[in-house]
Amino acid sequence: MRQAYGLTIPQTVADACHPDRMALLIYDMQVGIAGQIPDGDAIVKSCVQLRDAARANGFRVFYTRHMSIPAAAAGVSQLRTAMEWQRVDDPAEVRAAFPQGSPQYHLVPELTPGPDEVVFDKITMSAFAATPLDIALRDLGIGAFAVAGIALEVGIEPTVRHATDLGYLPIVVTDACGAGHPGAAERSLAALAFAGGSRTTDVADLTALMNSR
């Protein structure tokens, strides 16, 4: 920790890792997403390990869940994005990939939230865009969060970039973040490291820190 001008400035993962300062964010660990990733089962296990350590040591746990708007109710950007992901040229061919209540929309059973944990639905890649996450964290006085889930190159990188602009210290748990495209995931980590403002760690180190608090 460094102090100046009446402020305490966490610089490292160890500085940030305290229940009063850091939360755990589990990103889009849904049945229909985890099943698309080659190492999805391993990422589920890593997220469970982090979640259990957070619960045992008083860290708040938040989850995100991607939701698809029905095509007839979707707007321009939603349709354009769906067309690109579904590789169709006609917006009339777009289908809602994760409609509310569908089997693929739900979080994997191993990561069912507890009674004191919160799930925020979103229709964007950043977990902070049009969700209550920012308000919830600020209201708790939390300035850092560790993030794990799927997919690093699609949604976690935008979430981390958005978080740094909002003043948070985001911590990417690299071996608990799945990716559909390993090369793109490596580029995401390199870009985040170059830009600064975030940190990286792994499951073993972070759980050891959480257990020591």
mmCIF file of C-alpha atoms in Angstrom:
data_model
loop_
_atom_site.group_PDB
_atom_site.id
_atom_site.type_symbol
_atom_site.label_atom_id
_atom_site.label_comp_id
_atom_site.label_asym_id
_atom_site.label_seq_id
_atom_site.Cartn_x
_atom_site.Cartn_y
_atom_site.Cartn_z
ATOM 1 C CA MET A 1 0.000 0.000 0.000
ATOM 2 C CA ARG A 2 1.058 3.562 -0.673
ATOM 3 C CA GLN A 3 -0.398 6.620 1.018
ATOM 4 C CA ALA A 4 -0.581 10.216 -0.171
ATOM 5 C CA TYR A 5 -2.967 13.168 0.113
ATOM 6 C CA GLY A 6 -5.030 11.323 2.676
ATOM 7 C CA LEU A 7 -5.516 8.362 0.318
ATOM 8 C CA THR A 8 -4.499 4.725 0.640
ATOM 9 C CA ILE A 9 -3.560 3.311 -2.757
ATOM 10 C CA PRO A 10 -3.573 -0.487 -3.208
ATOM 11 C CA GLN A 11 -1.011 -1.509 -5.810
ATOM 12 C CA THR A 12 -0.806 -5.278 -5.639
ATOM 13 C CA VAL A 13 -3.217 -8.198 -5.499
ATOM 14 C CA ALA A 14 -2.208 -8.705 -1.873
ATOM 15 C CA ASP A 15 -3.026 -5.066 -1.111
ATOM 16 C CA ALA A 16 -6.504 -5.409 -2.620
ATOM 17 C CA CYS A 17 -7.354 -8.860 -1.266
ATOM 18 C CA HIS A 18 -9.439 -8.121 1.801
ATOM 19 C CA PRO A 19 -13.196 -8.669 2.280
ATOM 20 C CA ASP A 20 -13.687 -4.949 2.861
ATOM 21 C CA ARG A 21 -11.907 -3.998 -0.367
ATOM 22 C CA MET A 22 -12.380 -6.795 -2.916
ATOM 23 C CA ALA A 23 -15.267 -8.860 -4.301
ATOM 24 C CA LEU A 24 -15.334 -11.892 -6.574
ATOM 25 C CA LEU A 25 -17.066 -11.566 -9.951
ATOM 26 C CA ILE A 26 -17.959 -14.785 -11.761
ATOM 27 C CA TYR A 27 -18.608 -13.892 -15.372
ATOM 28 C CA ASP A 28 -21.196 -15.692 -17.549
ATOM 29 C CA MET A 29 -20.647 -19.227 -16.293
ATOM 30 C CA GLN A 30 -23.784 -20.426 -18.047
ATOM 31 C CA VAL A 31 -24.648 -23.890 -19.289
ATOM 32 C CA GLY A 32 -24.730 -22.758 -22.917
ATOM 33 C CA ILE A 33 -21.399 -20.940 -22.681
ATOM 34 C CA ALA A 34 -19.281 -23.294 -20.567
ATOM 35 C CA GLY A 35 -20.258 -26.123 -22.919
ATOM 36 C CA GLN A 36 -18.739 -24.287 -25.891
ATOM 37 C CA ILE A 37 -15.261 -24.010 -24.370
ATOM 38 C CA PRO A 38 -12.832 -26.962 -24.683
ATOM 39 C CA ASP A 39 -11.709 -26.627 -21.057
ATOM 40 C CA GLY A 40 -15.103 -25.559 -19.754
ATOM 41 C CA ASP A 41 -15.164 -28.226 -17.033
ATOM 42 C CA ALA A 42 -11.786 -27.075 -15.713
ATOM 43 C CA ILE A 43 -12.937 -23.458 -15.630
ATOM 44 C CA VAL A 44 -16.046 -24.488 -13.696
ATOM 45 C CA LYS A 45 -13.860 -26.227 -11.104
ATOM 46 C CA SER A 46 -11.572 -23.194 -10.812
ATOM 47 C CA CYS A 47 -14.537 -20.870 -10.356
ATOM 48 C CA VAL A 48 -15.983 -23.171 -7.682
ATOM 49 C CA GLN A 49 -12.650 -23.142 -5.857
ATOM 50 C CA LEU A 50 -12.563 -19.347 -5.903
ATOM 51 C CA ARG A 51 -16.221 -19.071 -4.928
ATOM 52 C CA ASP A 52 -15.763 -21.437 -1.985
ATOM 53 C CA ALA A 53 -12.713 -19.518 -0.731
ATOM 54 C CA ALA A 54 -14.626 -16.250 -1.057
ATOM 55 C CA ARG A 55 -17.587 -17.625 0.879
ATOM 56 C CA ALA A 56 -15.393 -19.060 3.622
ATOM 57 C CA ASN A 57 -13.580 -15.779 4.167
ATOM 58 C CA GLY A 58 -16.336 -13.200 3.897
ATOM 59 C CA PHE A 59 -15.745 -11.876 0.384
ATOM 60 C CA ARG A 60 -18.855 -10.805 -1.532
ATOM 61 C CA VAL A 61 -19.660 -12.844 -4.646
ATOM 62 C CA PHE A 62 -21.417 -11.480 -7.724
ATOM 63 C CA TYR A 63 -22.359 -13.320 -10.914
ATOM 64 C CA THR A 64 -23.226 -12.130 -14.400
ATOM 65 C CA ARG A 65 -25.474 -13.916 -16.849
ATOM 66 C CA HIS A 66 -25.834 -13.080 -20.521
ATOM 67 C CA MET A 67 -29.408 -12.662 -21.722
ATOM 68 C CA SER A 68 -30.681 -12.518 -25.298
ATOM 69 C CA ILE A 69 -33.504 -10.191 -26.199
ATOM 70 C CA PRO A 70 -36.053 -11.821 -28.547
ATOM 71 C CA ALA A 71 -35.147 -10.880 -32.111
ATOM 72 C CA ALA A 72 -38.408 -9.005 -32.675
ATOM 73 C CA ALA A 73 -37.689 -6.834 -29.619
ATOM 74 C CA ALA A 74 -33.965 -6.357 -30.257
ATOM 75 C CA GLY A 75 -32.467 -3.111 -31.475
ATOM 76 C CA VAL A 76 -29.962 -2.311 -34.186
ATOM 77 C CA SER A 77 -26.770 -3.086 -32.279
ATOM 78 C CA GLN A 78 -28.227 -6.250 -30.767
ATOM 79 C CA LEU A 79 -29.243 -7.541 -34.190
ATOM 80 C CA ARG A 80 -25.953 -6.577 -35.792
ATOM 81 C CA THR A 81 -23.956 -8.339 -33.081
ATOM 82 C CA ALA A 82 -26.164 -11.448 -33.301
ATOM 83 C CA MET A 83 -25.787 -11.525 -37.081
ATOM 84 C CA GLU A 84 -22.013 -11.490 -36.715
ATOM 85 C CA TRP A 85 -21.920 -14.155 -34.018
ATOM 86 C CA GLN A 86 -24.434 -16.378 -35.801
ATOM 87 C CA ARG A 87 -22.875 -15.703 -39.227
ATOM 88 C CA VAL A 88 -26.090 -14.775 -40.967
ATOM 89 C CA ASP A 89 -26.671 -11.931 -43.439
ATOM 90 C CA ASP A 90 -30.397 -11.508 -42.899
ATOM 91 C CA PRO A 91 -31.530 -10.114 -39.518
ATOM 92 C CA ALA A 92 -34.750 -12.095 -39.930
ATOM 93 C CA GLU A 93 -32.638 -15.246 -39.489
ATOM 94 C CA VAL A 94 -31.327 -14.195 -36.075
ATOM 95 C CA ARG A 95 -32.381 -16.388 -33.162
ATOM 96 C CA ALA A 96 -32.096 -15.551 -29.468
ATOM 97 C CA ALA A 97 -29.137 -17.584 -28.249
ATOM 98 C CA PHE A 98 -29.751 -17.172 -24.500
ATOM 99 C CA PRO A 99 -33.430 -16.377 -23.931
ATOM 100 C CA GLN A 100 -34.438 -15.964 -20.308
ATOM 101 C CA GLY A 101 -35.404 -19.236 -18.703
ATOM 102 C CA SER A 102 -33.873 -21.456 -21.399
ATOM 103 C CA PRO A 103 -31.572 -24.329 -20.359
ATOM 104 C CA GLN A 104 -28.514 -22.620 -21.857
ATOM 105 C CA TYR A 105 -29.250 -19.334 -20.062
ATOM 106 C CA HIS A 106 -28.908 -20.754 -16.543
ATOM 107 C CA LEU A 107 -25.656 -20.793 -14.571
ATOM 108 C CA VAL A 108 -23.989 -24.191 -14.345
ATOM 109 C CA PRO A 109 -25.361 -26.112 -11.330
ATOM 110 C CA GLU A 110 -22.007 -26.113 -9.540
ATOM 111 C CA LEU A 111 -22.151 -22.313 -9.396
ATOM 112 C CA THR A 112 -25.676 -21.879 -8.139
ATOM 113 C CA PRO A 113 -25.630 -18.610 -6.156
ATOM 114 C CA GLY A 114 -26.097 -18.727 -2.418
ATOM 115 C CA PRO A 115 -28.752 -16.723 -0.549
ATOM 116 C CA ASP A 116 -26.324 -13.838 0.052
ATOM 117 C CA GLU A 117 -25.046 -13.705 -3.544
ATOM 118 C CA VAL A 118 -26.338 -11.745 -6.500
ATOM 119 C CA VAL A 119 -26.777 -12.432 -10.237
ATOM 120 C CA PHE A 120 -26.963 -9.523 -12.677
ATOM 121 C CA ASP A 121 -28.374 -10.146 -16.152
ATOM 122 C CA LYS A 122 -26.861 -8.183 -19.033
ATOM 123 C CA ILE A 123 -27.171 -7.813 -22.796
ATOM 124 C CA THR A 124 -23.708 -6.292 -23.279
ATOM 125 C CA MET A 125 -20.162 -7.580 -22.998
ATOM 126 C CA SER A 126 -19.075 -5.300 -20.142
ATOM 127 C CA ALA A 127 -20.532 -6.390 -16.821
ATOM 128 C CA PHE A 128 -20.856 -2.700 -15.930
ATOM 129 C CA ALA A 129 -22.932 -1.558 -18.908
ATOM 130 C CA ALA A 130 -26.556 -1.028 -17.841
ATOM 131 C CA THR A 131 -26.311 -3.336 -14.804
ATOM 132 C CA PRO A 132 -26.407 -2.445 -11.087
ATOM 133 C CA LEU A 133 -22.879 -3.830 -10.531
ATOM 134 C CA ASP A 134 -21.127 -0.463 -10.230
ATOM 135 C CA ILE A 135 -23.713 0.879 -7.783
ATOM 136 C CA ALA A 136 -23.611 -2.319 -5.728
ATOM 137 C CA LEU A 137 -19.817 -2.310 -5.404
ATOM 138 C CA ARG A 138 -19.569 1.394 -4.631
ATOM 139 C CA ASP A 139 -22.288 1.142 -2.010
ATOM 140 C CA LEU A 140 -20.186 -1.511 -0.269
ATOM 141 C CA GLY A 141 -17.062 0.632 -0.449
ATOM 142 C CA ILE A 142 -15.367 -1.997 -2.600
ATOM 143 C CA GLY A 143 -12.704 -0.725 -5.000
ATOM 144 C CA ALA A 144 -11.337 -3.976 -6.417
ATOM 145 C CA PHE A 145 -12.655 -7.256 -7.729
ATOM 146 C CA ALA A 146 -11.246 -10.543 -8.939
ATOM 147 C CA VAL A 147 -12.853 -11.805 -12.131
ATOM 148 C CA ALA A 148 -13.148 -15.364 -13.418
ATOM 149 C CA GLY A 149 -15.355 -17.049 -15.997
ATOM 150 C CA ILE A 150 -15.914 -17.144 -19.751
ATOM 151 C CA ALA A 151 -14.861 -15.738 -22.129
ATOM 152 C CA LEU A 152 -11.677 -13.773 -21.586
ATOM 153 C CA GLU A 153 -11.393 -12.413 -25.112
ATOM 154 C CA VAL A 154 -15.098 -11.595 -25.545
ATOM 155 C CA GLY A 155 -16.486 -10.243 -22.285
ATOM 156 C CA ILE A 156 -13.883 -10.240 -19.537
ATOM 157 C CA GLU A 157 -11.474 -7.918 -21.335
ATOM 158 C CA PRO A 158 -14.207 -5.278 -21.959
ATOM 159 C CA THR A 159 -15.302 -5.615 -18.332
ATOM 160 C CA VAL A 160 -11.759 -5.036 -17.079
ATOM 161 C CA ARG A 161 -11.230 -2.034 -19.358
ATOM 162 C CA HIS A 162 -14.555 -0.528 -18.298
ATOM 163 C CA ALA A 163 -13.702 -1.142 -14.642
ATOM 164 C CA THR A 164 -10.417 0.749 -14.849
ATOM 165 C CA ASP A 165 -12.227 3.739 -16.353
ATOM 166 C CA LEU A 166 -14.649 3.595 -13.414
ATOM 167 C CA GLY A 167 -11.766 3.652 -10.930
ATOM 168 C CA TYR A 168 -11.660 0.000 -9.861
ATOM 169 C CA LEU A 169 -8.642 -2.265 -9.581
ATOM 170 C CA PRO A 170 -9.705 -5.368 -11.545
ATOM 171 C CA ILE A 171 -7.771 -8.592 -10.992
ATOM 172 C CA VAL A 172 -7.912 -11.249 -13.719
ATOM 173 C CA VAL A 173 -7.569 -14.808 -12.420
ATOM 174 C CA THR A 174 -5.907 -16.122 -15.548
ATOM 175 C CA ASP A 175 -6.309 -19.874 -15.017
ATOM 176 C CA ALA A 176 -9.972 -19.407 -14.090
ATOM 177 C CA CYS A 177 -10.826 -17.544 -17.309
ATOM 178 C CA GLY A 178 -11.863 -19.663 -20.277
ATOM 179 C CA ALA A 179 -11.512 -18.678 -23.906
ATOM 180 C CA GLY A 180 -12.983 -19.811 -27.176
ATOM 181 C CA HIS A 181 -9.926 -18.601 -29.090
ATOM 182 C CA PRO A 182 -6.608 -19.043 -27.226
ATOM 183 C CA GLY A 183 -4.718 -16.662 -29.503
ATOM 184 C CA ALA A 184 -7.261 -13.909 -28.984
ATOM 185 C CA ALA A 185 -7.156 -14.525 -25.222
ATOM 186 C CA GLU A 186 -3.380 -14.128 -25.201
ATOM 187 C CA ARG A 187 -3.731 -10.854 -27.079
ATOM 188 C CA SER A 188 -6.333 -9.679 -24.559
ATOM 189 C CA LEU A 189 -3.993 -10.341 -21.642
ATOM 190 C CA ALA A 190 -1.110 -8.634 -23.444
ATOM 191 C CA ALA A 191 -3.253 -5.577 -24.232
ATOM 192 C CA LEU A 192 -4.460 -5.309 -20.641
ATOM 193 C CA ALA A 193 -0.900 -5.584 -19.325
ATOM 194 C CA PHE A 194 0.257 -2.885 -21.749
ATOM 195 C CA ALA A 195 -2.591 -0.532 -20.835
ATOM 196 C CA GLY A 196 -2.046 -0.935 -17.087
ATOM 197 C CA GLY A 197 -4.570 -0.411 -14.330
ATOM 198 C CA SER A 198 -5.397 -4.090 -13.812
ATOM 199 C CA ARG A 199 -3.563 -7.025 -12.241
ATOM 200 C CA THR A 200 -3.337 -10.765 -12.849
ATOM 201 C CA THR A 201 -3.078 -13.723 -10.508
ATOM 202 C CA ASP A 202 -3.906 -17.429 -10.478
ATOM 203 C CA VAL A 203 -6.305 -19.569 -8.476
ATOM 204 C CA ALA A 204 -3.696 -20.963 -6.092
ATOM 205 C CA ASP A 205 -2.248 -17.589 -5.152
ATOM 206 C CA LEU A 206 -5.597 -15.850 -4.819
ATOM 207 C CA THR A 207 -7.197 -18.565 -2.710
ATOM 208 C CA ALA A 208 -4.128 -18.584 -0.450
ATOM 209 C CA LEU A 209 -4.483 -14.820 0.000
ATOM 210 C CA MET A 210 -8.211 -15.075 0.691
ATOM 211 C CA ASN A 211 -7.630 -17.845 3.222
ATOM 212 C CA SER A 212 -5.032 -15.725 5.029
ATOM 213 C CA ARG A 213 -7.422 -12.818 5.648
#
